Amino acid sequence: MLSVAQIGKEYGPAGPGRVVALAEVSLEVKGGDFVAIMGPSGSGKSTLLSILGAMNPPTTGTVTIDGIDVYGLSQERQADLRREYIGFVFQQLELLPYLTAIENVMLPLAILKMPDKRGKALHALEQLGLDAKKAARLPSELSGGEQGRVAIARAIVNDPPVILADEPTGSLDTESGQLVLELLRELARAGHAVVMVTHNLESRLVANRVINIRDGRCTFPETISACSAGR
Amino acid sequence: MGLNNIALAHLVRHKGKSVLIILGLATAVAAFVAVMSLTFSLRTTLDGRLARYGASLIVIPQNPQLSLEYGGVTVATAGSAQMALLDPSAVTRVQNIKSKKSLAAVLPVVLRAVNISGADYLAIGTDVASSARVKPWWKVEGTLPAGGDQVLLGLKARNKLRADTGTSLRIGGKQFVVSGVLQETGGEEDNAVIMDRAALAEAAGANAAPNMIEVAVTDSGMVEQVGREIQEAVPGVDVRSVKKSLEFNARANSSLASIGLGATILIILIATLIVVLTMLTEVRERQKEIGVLRALGFRARDVMGLMFRESLLLSAVAAAVGIALGVLGALYGPKIIPSLDLNFAASIPVIVGGALLAIVLAAIATVYPALMAARLDPAIALRKL
């Protein structure tokens, strides 16, 4: 499904000022996996997530989704690939405040010519326990947990095989955070490949694989192959 | 839901910025509509006055001799050896100049001194009916001459001859009947006997070659151009404008219109700058949002499309507001200066131009911000999350 081979990411000019954000990271994620990427701030986990999300080309190595070399595509095709293969859940959820819940969920469908976008979005919301009444509300009129559900509904509305979540519980209270984690676990059980960046130790309990990153490298287990397999 | 809905929802939610952009664009449109409407009104008013003034140009032969007039006393008389005549083909050549559509009338005129009852009078031979049409100030008691045996008398000539309508006059051995008398014009016609050109030539025993051609122009802005073209078409003639004061007014109004146009261009530039800066600020503030949209699969061109839809919606509202303000400005603005004496005429091309201006300005002002938004690296935008 999602394969990362020996990727590295460096910033800045060549020489001593060069910053190594990621080095020799390899990873295999299959449908049904729930992978938690953990590490302190600045360790490179968000960089890794943006590389997995077809938004940040690595300096070295390759990323393939469903056999497609992500960074061999043009930027426009990368956007198409994000829309078709990847669902994002952001740290602050990032619902657009001027759109209603259902309109937020419809965003990945907005540029597609397809019938009944609204019906599809409502179905995604109902799957996550939000009815039509809540769907018509602005994000500011919803609780934190409900906003989290809307964010997840937006990530799954076009049924992408890969879900990437960047600190999805970071802005939520404990109860809402637990709910979001539970929903992500259910998505993994439903066959989605879920990759979540978190520094919340409790989050690791819901994942079936954990990858630790420090200074851009997998620190436990120590080998690359073990990094791919480790718990 | 499509990009249109997202654009509309964004504009409704961000009313303050939307109003600012609408105001910027509407100001430019209003200035354009008001100034252009006033310019058109000035032109229409001037053309109306021009029509009331009759001939705009007179074409006369170049006389190689020095003037025979001193202290208002003319030594030679019209039709004498000293009086030059125009080539008869000159009339056709004037009628066929490049800007012939701007010609309201081309009237060849024969001027002669004729003796009536022992005194000399100025006789004007012309197409009297056409001449009367371009000289609406002519008020006739009686009728215009209907044939070659009738004449129209100026008031002073009538008083001297004591000849009322129906009176017979002998001119150069031929009998004429007075068909009508001109009310006082204050001009040279008051002293004249006016009649058909061919009849005058026959009575005076001369050919019908004109001494001058009166040219009436429909459009005040074309007087100079028509004059130049006549000069080129008929070499060896003098083309004189008979309405110097009107031309001066036209030039003054034209200068006023140029200043107005300059001010409008300045307002348009400032408005464009305001819109560009507002849109740039908008892009900076929406980096997060653009990053989210890009992450959700929006292509660069979709982001650009969203920005252009927003500016198109704003420009539609701005066009309506600006046109309304501009028309009101053109309608009531001149009333502040009563001496302007303008007849405001709403012009469809100006209104359509105003609407197009709003759209074009908004589009131009959106190009750079939209390109910036489209080029925004989603990874960098998301780092700001």
XYZ file of C-alpha atoms in Angstrom:
616
model
C 0.000 0.000 0.000
C 2.408 2.683 1.291
C 6.113 2.044 0.946
C 8.988 4.286 1.964
C 12.501 3.266 0.973
C 15.614 4.841 2.436
C 14.294 8.345 2.458
C 16.272 11.297 3.690
C 15.457 14.974 3.899
C 18.000 17.733 4.234
C 17.545 21.476 4.331
C 19.854 24.409 3.812
C 23.136 24.951 1.966
C 25.747 22.227 1.644
C 28.351 22.257 4.386
C 28.272 22.414 8.146
C 25.007 24.424 8.158
C 23.120 21.654 6.402
C 20.217 20.337 8.500
C 19.397 16.651 8.292
C 15.685 16.307 9.063
C 15.400 12.648 8.135
C 17.958 9.979 7.335
C 17.585 6.457 5.963
C 14.011 5.912 6.977
C 12.217 2.972 5.461
C 8.674 1.940 6.165
C 5.963 -0.373 4.877
C 2.339 0.241 5.787
C -0.447 -2.048 4.651
C -4.207 -1.778 4.726
C -5.411 -2.405 8.298
C -2.189 -1.093 9.865
C -2.427 1.623 12.482
C 1.065 3.086 12.773
C 1.974 5.651 15.408
C 5.080 7.749 14.709
C 6.407 9.080 17.983
C 9.210 11.355 18.981
C 9.977 14.686 20.583
C 9.343 18.035 18.884
C 11.727 18.652 15.981
C 12.587 14.983 15.628
C 11.385 14.857 12.016
C 8.050 13.086 12.441
C 5.961 15.843 10.831
C 8.498 16.026 7.980
C 8.046 12.286 7.503
C 4.262 12.697 7.447
C 4.402 15.468 4.836
C 6.682 13.273 2.690
C 4.212 10.386 3.033
C 1.430 12.829 2.100
C 2.924 13.672 -1.314
C 3.594 17.241 -0.280
C 7.300 17.341 0.464
C 9.730 15.554 -1.823
C 12.541 13.729 0.008
C 16.166 14.531 -0.767
C 16.880 10.825 -1.189
C 14.820 7.654 -1.417
C 11.398 6.901 -2.843
C 7.790 6.840 -1.699
C 5.259 4.628 -3.456
C 1.532 4.375 -2.888
C -0.216 1.417 -4.485
C 2.890 0.959 -6.627
C 2.892 4.576 -7.876
C 6.173 6.484 -7.446
C 4.685 9.543 -5.737
C 7.499 11.990 -6.467
C 7.897 10.804 -10.033
C 4.565 12.515 -10.728
C 4.004 16.127 -11.723
C 2.737 18.462 -8.993
C -0.739 18.436 -10.509
C -0.817 14.633 -10.533
C 0.489 14.614 -6.964
C -2.588 16.700 -6.047
C -4.801 14.153 -7.822
C -3.053 11.353 -5.952
C -3.600 13.097 -2.596
C -7.286 13.430 -3.392
C -7.707 9.819 -4.491
C -5.377 7.968 -2.129
C -4.846 10.035 0.994
C -7.113 11.420 3.672
C -5.655 14.006 6.058
C -6.565 14.727 9.659
C -4.712 17.831 10.847
C -3.441 18.778 14.280
C -5.894 21.670 14.741
C -8.454 19.772 12.637
C -8.407 22.791 10.291
C -12.055 22.894 9.415
C -12.763 25.962 7.296
C -14.731 28.225 9.653
C -16.922 29.747 6.943
C -18.234 26.413 5.687
C -20.779 24.234 7.472
C -19.789 20.783 8.711
C -21.175 19.061 5.634
C -19.533 21.593 3.314
C -16.205 20.930 5.028
C -16.673 17.222 4.447
C -17.489 17.898 0.797
C -14.228 19.808 0.207
C -12.248 16.870 -1.285
C -15.160 16.367 -3.702
C -15.515 20.067 -4.575
C -13.418 19.971 -7.728
C -14.864 16.656 -8.938
C -17.808 16.399 -11.271
C -19.885 13.750 -9.572
C -23.511 13.361 -8.560
C -24.836 13.617 -4.995
C -21.752 15.008 -3.281
C -23.972 16.128 -0.426
C -25.433 12.634 0.024
C -21.948 11.133 0.129
C -20.762 13.688 2.686
C -23.839 13.178 4.837
C -23.279 9.423 4.722
C -19.686 9.934 5.962
C -20.930 12.153 8.787
C -23.660 9.701 9.749
C -21.087 6.896 9.856
C -19.358 8.939 12.525
C -22.552 9.651 14.449
C -23.421 13.162 13.235
C -26.932 13.752 11.919
C -28.169 16.186 9.228
C -28.939 18.825 11.852
C -25.335 18.877 13.104
C -24.113 18.676 9.507
C -25.725 22.031 8.760
C -23.847 23.801 11.566
C -20.681 25.832 11.354
C -17.628 24.286 13.080
C -17.807 26.964 15.774
C -21.266 25.644 16.685
C -19.955 22.116 17.299
C -18.160 20.596 20.307
C -14.498 19.562 20.077
C -15.458 15.893 19.670
C -17.948 16.740 16.941
C -15.347 18.824 15.142
C -12.981 15.855 15.332
C -15.635 13.657 13.743
C -16.156 16.200 10.962
C -12.392 16.253 10.327
C -12.309 12.480 10.093
C -15.417 12.432 7.890
C -13.626 14.850 5.545
C -10.606 12.514 5.465
C -12.668 9.455 4.518
C -15.414 10.965 2.344
C -13.811 9.781 -0.896
C -12.737 6.489 0.698
C -8.945 6.853 0.402
C -6.849 3.802 1.263
C -4.376 5.841 3.348
C -5.242 8.090 6.314
C -2.516 10.433 7.618
C -3.154 12.109 10.957
C -0.881 14.816 12.395
C -1.331 15.077 16.144
C -5.092 14.630 15.766
C -5.706 14.840 19.499
C -3.439 17.824 20.064
C -6.170 20.432 20.179
C -8.863 18.308 21.831
C -9.855 17.622 25.417
C -9.131 14.129 26.727
C -12.590 12.738 25.997
C -12.726 14.115 22.462
C -9.136 12.971 21.871
C -10.046 9.435 22.950
C -13.002 9.475 20.614
C -10.851 10.546 17.647
C -8.276 7.828 18.409
C -11.048 5.259 18.616
C -12.442 6.378 15.278
C -9.016 6.141 13.646
C -8.599 2.631 15.046
C -11.972 1.697 13.549
C -10.832 3.031 10.174
C -7.745 0.795 10.388
C -9.962 -2.146 11.271
C -12.068 -1.295 8.224
C -8.973 -1.781 6.047
C -7.500 1.735 5.777
C -3.771 2.186 6.313
C -3.584 4.739 9.124
C -0.377 6.620 9.990
C -0.554 8.962 12.959
C 2.105 11.352 14.219
C 1.866 11.898 17.957
C 3.937 12.651 20.998
C 1.152 11.528 23.285
C 2.324 8.316 24.974
C -1.248 7.143 25.487
C -1.867 7.293 21.763
C 0.551 4.432 21.214
C -1.863 2.134 23.013
C -4.374 2.263 20.172
C -1.767 1.739 17.405
C -0.660 -1.709 16.346
C 2.809 -0.452 15.380
C 4.934 2.313 16.841
C 7.918 3.994 15.206
C 10.203 6.161 17.311
C 12.098 8.939 15.618
C 14.862 11.046 17.115
C 17.005 13.498 15.169
C 15.536 12.229 11.918
C 16.385 8.598 12.511
C 14.509 5.585 13.804
C 15.912 5.058 17.281
C 14.033 1.964 18.341
C 14.292 -0.679 17.078
C 17.687 0.284 15.702
C 17.786 -1.365 12.282
C 15.874 -0.106 9.305
C 14.154 -3.424 8.790
C 13.225 -3.526 12.443
C 12.021 0.088 12.180
C 9.585 -1.101 9.583
C 8.377 -3.958 11.722
C 8.779 -2.691 15.250
C 6.333 -2.403 18.073
C -20.853 22.047 -3.753
C -18.222 23.439 -6.099
C -15.660 26.216 -6.177
C -18.416 28.830 -6.673
C -20.053 27.905 -3.378
C -16.746 27.978 -1.530
C -15.915 31.392 -3.019
C -19.325 32.809 -2.132
C -19.242 31.383 1.403
C -15.800 32.893 1.963
C -16.876 36.327 0.777
C -20.030 36.304 2.878
C -18.078 35.230 5.943
C -15.375 37.883 5.416
C -17.683 40.817 4.853
C -15.192 43.498 5.938
C -12.583 42.626 3.344
C -15.222 41.994 0.698
C -16.696 45.448 1.309
C -13.219 47.029 1.146
C -12.484 45.425 -2.221
C -15.960 46.284 -3.529
C -15.487 49.896 -2.449
C -12.088 50.090 -4.171
C -13.435 48.701 -7.422
C -16.715 50.620 -7.212
C -14.817 53.901 -6.751
C -12.861 53.245 -9.943
C -16.002 52.268 -11.855
C -17.971 55.254 -10.513
C -15.167 57.662 -11.487
C -14.979 56.121 -14.949
C -18.750 56.182 -15.522
C -19.158 59.724 -14.174
C -16.263 61.233 -16.144
C -17.063 59.405 -19.366
C -20.773 60.266 -19.060
C -19.928 63.912 -18.473
C -17.559 63.902 -21.441
C -20.277 62.430 -23.640
C -22.773 64.944 -22.282
C -20.355 67.793 -23.019
C -19.936 66.516 -26.551
C -23.690 66.081 -27.060
C -24.373 69.561 -25.712
C -21.647 71.053 -27.916
C -22.916 69.245 -30.976
C -26.382 70.595 -30.268
C -24.944 74.107 -30.073
C -22.899 73.514 -33.189
C -26.044 72.555 -35.057
C -27.668 75.770 -33.894
C -24.709 77.778 -35.158
C -25.194 76.597 -38.752
C -22.137 76.263 -40.948
C -18.976 75.192 -39.209
C -16.556 75.991 -42.018
C -16.460 78.255 -45.061
C -14.375 77.470 -48.098
C -13.251 80.476 -50.134
C -10.731 80.936 -52.946
C -7.265 82.073 -51.968
C -6.978 85.633 -53.208
C -3.473 86.505 -54.376
C -4.294 90.222 -53.980
C -3.960 92.083 -50.733
C -7.157 93.072 -48.988
C -9.160 95.886 -50.612
C -10.866 96.748 -47.355
C -9.818 99.549 -44.978
C -11.640 100.881 -41.959
C -14.685 98.827 -42.858
C -14.760 100.329 -46.367
C -14.391 97.777 -49.206
C -13.016 99.201 -52.457
C -14.017 96.286 -54.683
C -17.542 94.852 -54.938
C -18.589 91.244 -54.972
C -18.640 89.768 -58.460
C -16.192 92.327 -59.796
C -12.896 91.352 -61.337
C -11.259 91.353 -57.928
C -13.684 88.767 -56.510
C -12.278 85.269 -57.007
C -14.520 82.334 -57.807
C -14.210 78.703 -56.765
C -13.779 75.926 -59.297
C -17.270 74.335 -59.779
C -15.737 70.879 -59.089
C -14.775 72.064 -55.596
C -18.296 71.302 -54.326
C -18.124 67.647 -55.429
C -14.642 67.298 -53.979
C -15.802 68.660 -50.623
C -18.817 66.342 -50.676
C -16.519 63.339 -51.223
C -13.890 63.886 -48.525
C -12.938 60.921 -46.345
C -15.061 62.110 -43.403
C -18.108 62.810 -45.541
C -20.337 61.135 -42.945
C -19.631 64.080 -40.652
C -20.981 66.574 -43.193
C -24.466 67.866 -42.399
C -24.587 70.149 -45.457
C -22.348 71.438 -48.250
C -23.816 74.654 -49.666
C -22.203 76.472 -52.585
C -22.948 80.184 -52.308
C -22.854 82.862 -55.007
C -22.411 86.434 -53.759
C -23.161 89.341 -56.055
C -23.953 93.031 -55.826
C -27.269 93.638 -57.535
C -29.017 96.878 -58.334
C -32.626 97.116 -57.237
C -34.550 100.340 -57.732
C -31.342 102.331 -58.131
C -29.489 101.010 -55.081
C -26.941 98.199 -54.650
C -27.765 95.255 -52.435
C -25.899 92.143 -51.439
C -27.498 89.149 -53.168
C -26.882 85.667 -51.756
C -27.498 82.800 -54.135
C -27.762 79.441 -52.416
C -29.956 76.393 -51.891
C -32.280 78.428 -49.677
C -34.197 75.473 -48.195
C -30.992 73.652 -47.177
C -29.489 76.867 -45.886
C -32.569 77.453 -43.736
C -32.242 73.921 -42.315
C -28.705 74.536 -40.992
C -29.632 78.006 -39.742
C -32.489 77.295 -37.378
C -32.422 80.898 -36.106
C -33.917 82.035 -39.401
C -37.511 83.012 -38.735
C -39.415 83.817 -41.902
C -42.538 85.894 -42.228
C -44.131 84.389 -45.296
C -42.403 81.435 -46.958
C -38.994 80.450 -48.231
C -38.545 80.987 -51.996
C -40.174 78.019 -53.737
C -38.682 78.565 -57.207
C -36.241 80.555 -59.269
C -38.525 83.567 -59.441
C -38.892 84.226 -55.706
C -36.616 85.931 -53.191
C -36.298 86.199 -49.426
C -35.433 89.629 -48.033
C -33.379 90.418 -44.970
C -35.169 92.817 -42.603
C -32.964 95.854 -43.348
C -33.206 95.225 -47.122
C -36.999 94.937 -46.807
C -37.159 98.185 -44.842
C -35.080 100.018 -47.410
C -37.050 98.582 -50.339
C -40.376 98.833 -48.481
C -41.177 95.528 -50.114
C -43.458 93.116 -48.242
C -44.407 89.569 -49.133
C -45.929 89.415 -52.622
C -44.134 92.542 -53.859
C -42.447 92.284 -57.277
C -38.814 93.341 -57.632
C -36.768 93.763 -60.781
C -33.250 92.387 -60.388
C -30.878 92.522 -63.372
C -33.654 92.651 -65.909
C -35.584 89.760 -64.381
C -38.757 89.936 -62.303
C -38.871 88.342 -58.834
C -41.586 88.072 -56.188
C -40.821 88.476 -52.458
C -41.943 85.184 -50.872
C -40.933 86.091 -47.335
C -38.993 88.385 -45.006
C -36.406 87.232 -42.475
C -36.872 88.425 -38.940
C -33.861 90.301 -37.670
C -30.902 87.975 -37.197
C -28.293 90.539 -36.195
C -26.123 89.111 -38.986
C -25.209 89.883 -42.542
C -28.401 88.312 -43.855
C -30.336 91.351 -42.575
C -28.959 93.428 -45.483
C -29.277 90.727 -48.137
C -31.562 89.503 -50.861
C -31.514 85.720 -50.682
C -32.460 83.575 -53.642
C -31.731 80.448 -55.630
C -28.084 80.283 -56.762
C -28.796 79.623 -60.460
C -31.448 82.346 -60.556
C -28.982 84.860 -59.138
C -26.313 83.860 -61.650
C -28.789 84.279 -64.475
C -30.098 87.629 -63.214
C -26.587 88.955 -62.632
C -25.467 87.747 -66.042
C -22.620 85.636 -64.617
C -21.906 81.884 -64.342
C -23.035 79.975 -61.271
C -19.523 79.240 -59.968
C -19.660 79.804 -56.234
C -17.716 82.441 -54.357
C -17.734 80.319 -51.262
C -18.952 77.001 -49.875
C -20.642 76.796 -46.494
C -19.941 73.465 -44.750
C -21.978 72.284 -41.752
C -20.382 69.542 -39.614
C -22.439 67.220 -37.425
C -19.782 66.541 -34.781
C -17.909 69.367 -33.052
C -14.901 67.127 -32.602
C -14.622 66.697 -36.366
C -14.466 70.371 -37.402
C -10.657 70.530 -37.547
C -10.356 67.150 -39.234
C -12.954 68.044 -41.876
C -11.165 71.360 -42.454
C -7.865 69.569 -43.053
C -9.461 67.092 -45.441
C -11.139 69.881 -47.446
C -7.809 71.685 -47.653
C -6.225 68.519 -49.067
C -9.133 67.776 -51.440
C -9.383 71.296 -52.818
C -5.918 72.880 -53.090
C -5.764 76.629 -53.462
C -8.609 77.465 -51.107
C -8.825 78.945 -47.632
C -10.824 76.910 -45.151
C -11.991 79.036 -42.266
C -13.794 78.042 -39.132
C -16.722 80.343 -38.479
C -17.162 79.393 -34.847
C -13.903 80.220 -33.193
C -15.553 80.799 -29.847
C -17.356 77.474 -30.018
C -14.136 75.758 -30.962
C -12.430 77.456 -28.061
C -15.188 76.138 -25.804
C -14.784 72.709 -27.366
C -11.047 72.807 -26.732
C -11.598 74.006 -23.161
C -14.138 71.260 -22.561
C -11.837 68.772 -24.193
C -9.049 69.861 -21.823
C -11.483 69.531 -18.928
C -12.390 66.045 -20.131
C -8.671 65.175 -20.415
C -8.068 66.320 -16.851
C -11.084 64.268 -15.758
C -9.782 61.268 -17.649
C -6.351 61.720 -16.053
C -7.942 61.860 -12.601
C -9.976 58.759 -13.445
C -6.867 56.862 -14.503
C -5.216 57.881 -11.229
C -8.252 56.712 -9.249
C -8.267 53.443 -11.192
C -4.568 52.880 -10.454
C -5.056 53.594 -6.752
C -8.132 51.341 -6.636
C -6.200 48.563 -8.374
C -3.380 48.959 -5.860
C -5.841 48.734 -2.958
C -7.385 45.591 -4.408
C -3.971 44.012 -5.108
C -2.737 44.770 -1.574
C -5.962 43.493 -0.019
C -5.790 40.308 -2.078
C -2.103 39.827 -1.186
C -2.908 40.230 2.503
C -5.728 37.791 1.952
C -3.357 35.218 0.446
C -0.921 35.643 3.343
C -3.708 35.227 5.872
C -5.119 32.253 4.034
C -1.875 30.297 3.768
C -3.173 27.750 6.253
C -6.423 27.391 4.377
C -4.646 27.098 1.031
C -2.346 24.460 2.554
C -5.388 22.493 3.745
C -7.049 22.726 0.333
C -3.851 21.603 -1.404
C -3.527 18.693 1.040
C -7.120 17.720 0.283
C -6.279 17.445 -3.405
C -6.882 20.923 -4.814
C -4.529 21.506 -7.721
C -2.691 24.809 -8.162
C -5.169 25.772 -10.873
C -8.105 25.012 -8.551
C -6.690 27.417 -5.967
C -6.260 30.035 -8.691
C -9.782 29.331 -9.893
C -11.099 29.887 -6.390
C -9.331 33.242 -6.133
C -10.595 34.372 -9.536
C -14.155 33.304 -8.715
C -14.034 35.387 -5.581
C -12.780 38.444 -7.467
C -15.375 37.922 -10.214
C -18.188 37.836 -7.660
C -16.809 40.972 -5.987
C -16.410 42.745 -9.314
C -20.036 42.008 -10.247
C -21.255 43.705 -7.067
C -18.697 46.519 -7.491
C -19.826 47.078 -11.075
C -23.468 47.481 -10.002
C -22.569 49.821 -7.133
C -20.025 51.789 -9.180
C -22.316 52.255 -12.178
C -25.154 53.444 -9.936
C -22.848 55.913 -8.157
C -21.287 57.063 -11.431
C -24.646 57.722 -13.090
C -25.865 59.596 -10.010
C -22.617 61.594 -10.002
C -22.981 62.496 -13.672
C -26.654 63.321 -13.153
C -26.322 65.556 -10.112
C -22.641 66.622 -10.287
C -23.159 69.297 -12.983
C -25.989 70.820 -10.943
C -23.362 71.991 -8.456
C -22.001 74.224 -11.254
C -25.140 75.682 -12.913
C -23.064 77.514 -15.524
C -22.096 74.153 -17.028
C -25.594 73.872 -18.564
C -25.198 70.215 -19.433
C -27.821 67.790 -20.636
C -26.869 64.464 -19.055
C -27.355 61.494 -21.350
C -26.855 57.965 -19.963
C -24.693 56.076 -22.418
C -24.993 52.292 -22.763
C -21.366 51.922 -23.998
C -20.158 53.824 -20.906
C -22.204 51.599 -18.591
C -21.011 48.442 -20.339
C -17.470 49.869 -20.208
C -17.862 50.433 -16.461
C -18.938 46.829 -15.920
C -16.041 45.545 -18.024
C -13.660 47.826 -16.152
C -14.698 46.268 -12.822
C -14.162 42.755 -14.165
C -10.850 43.548 -15.872
C -9.516 45.463 -12.847
C -10.485 42.655 -10.485
C -8.924 40.093 -12.809
C -5.688 42.094 -13.162
C -5.536 42.689 -9.417
C -6.033 38.972 -8.761
C -3.401 37.609 -11.152
C -0.374 38.107 -8.896
C -2.046 37.113 -5.590
C -3.625 34.081 -7.276
C -0.253 33.026 -8.711
C 1.281 33.401 -5.263
C -1.492 31.285 -3.774
C -1.125 28.638 -6.478
C 2.642 28.494 -6.038
C 2.368 28.145 -2.288
C 4.158 24.966 -1.257
C 1.551 22.897 0.621
C 4.207 21.504 2.934
C 5.315 25.024 3.930
C 1.694 26.143 4.305
C 0.963 23.136 6.502
C 3.972 23.883 8.683
C 2.102 27.031 9.648
C -0.738 24.918 10.973
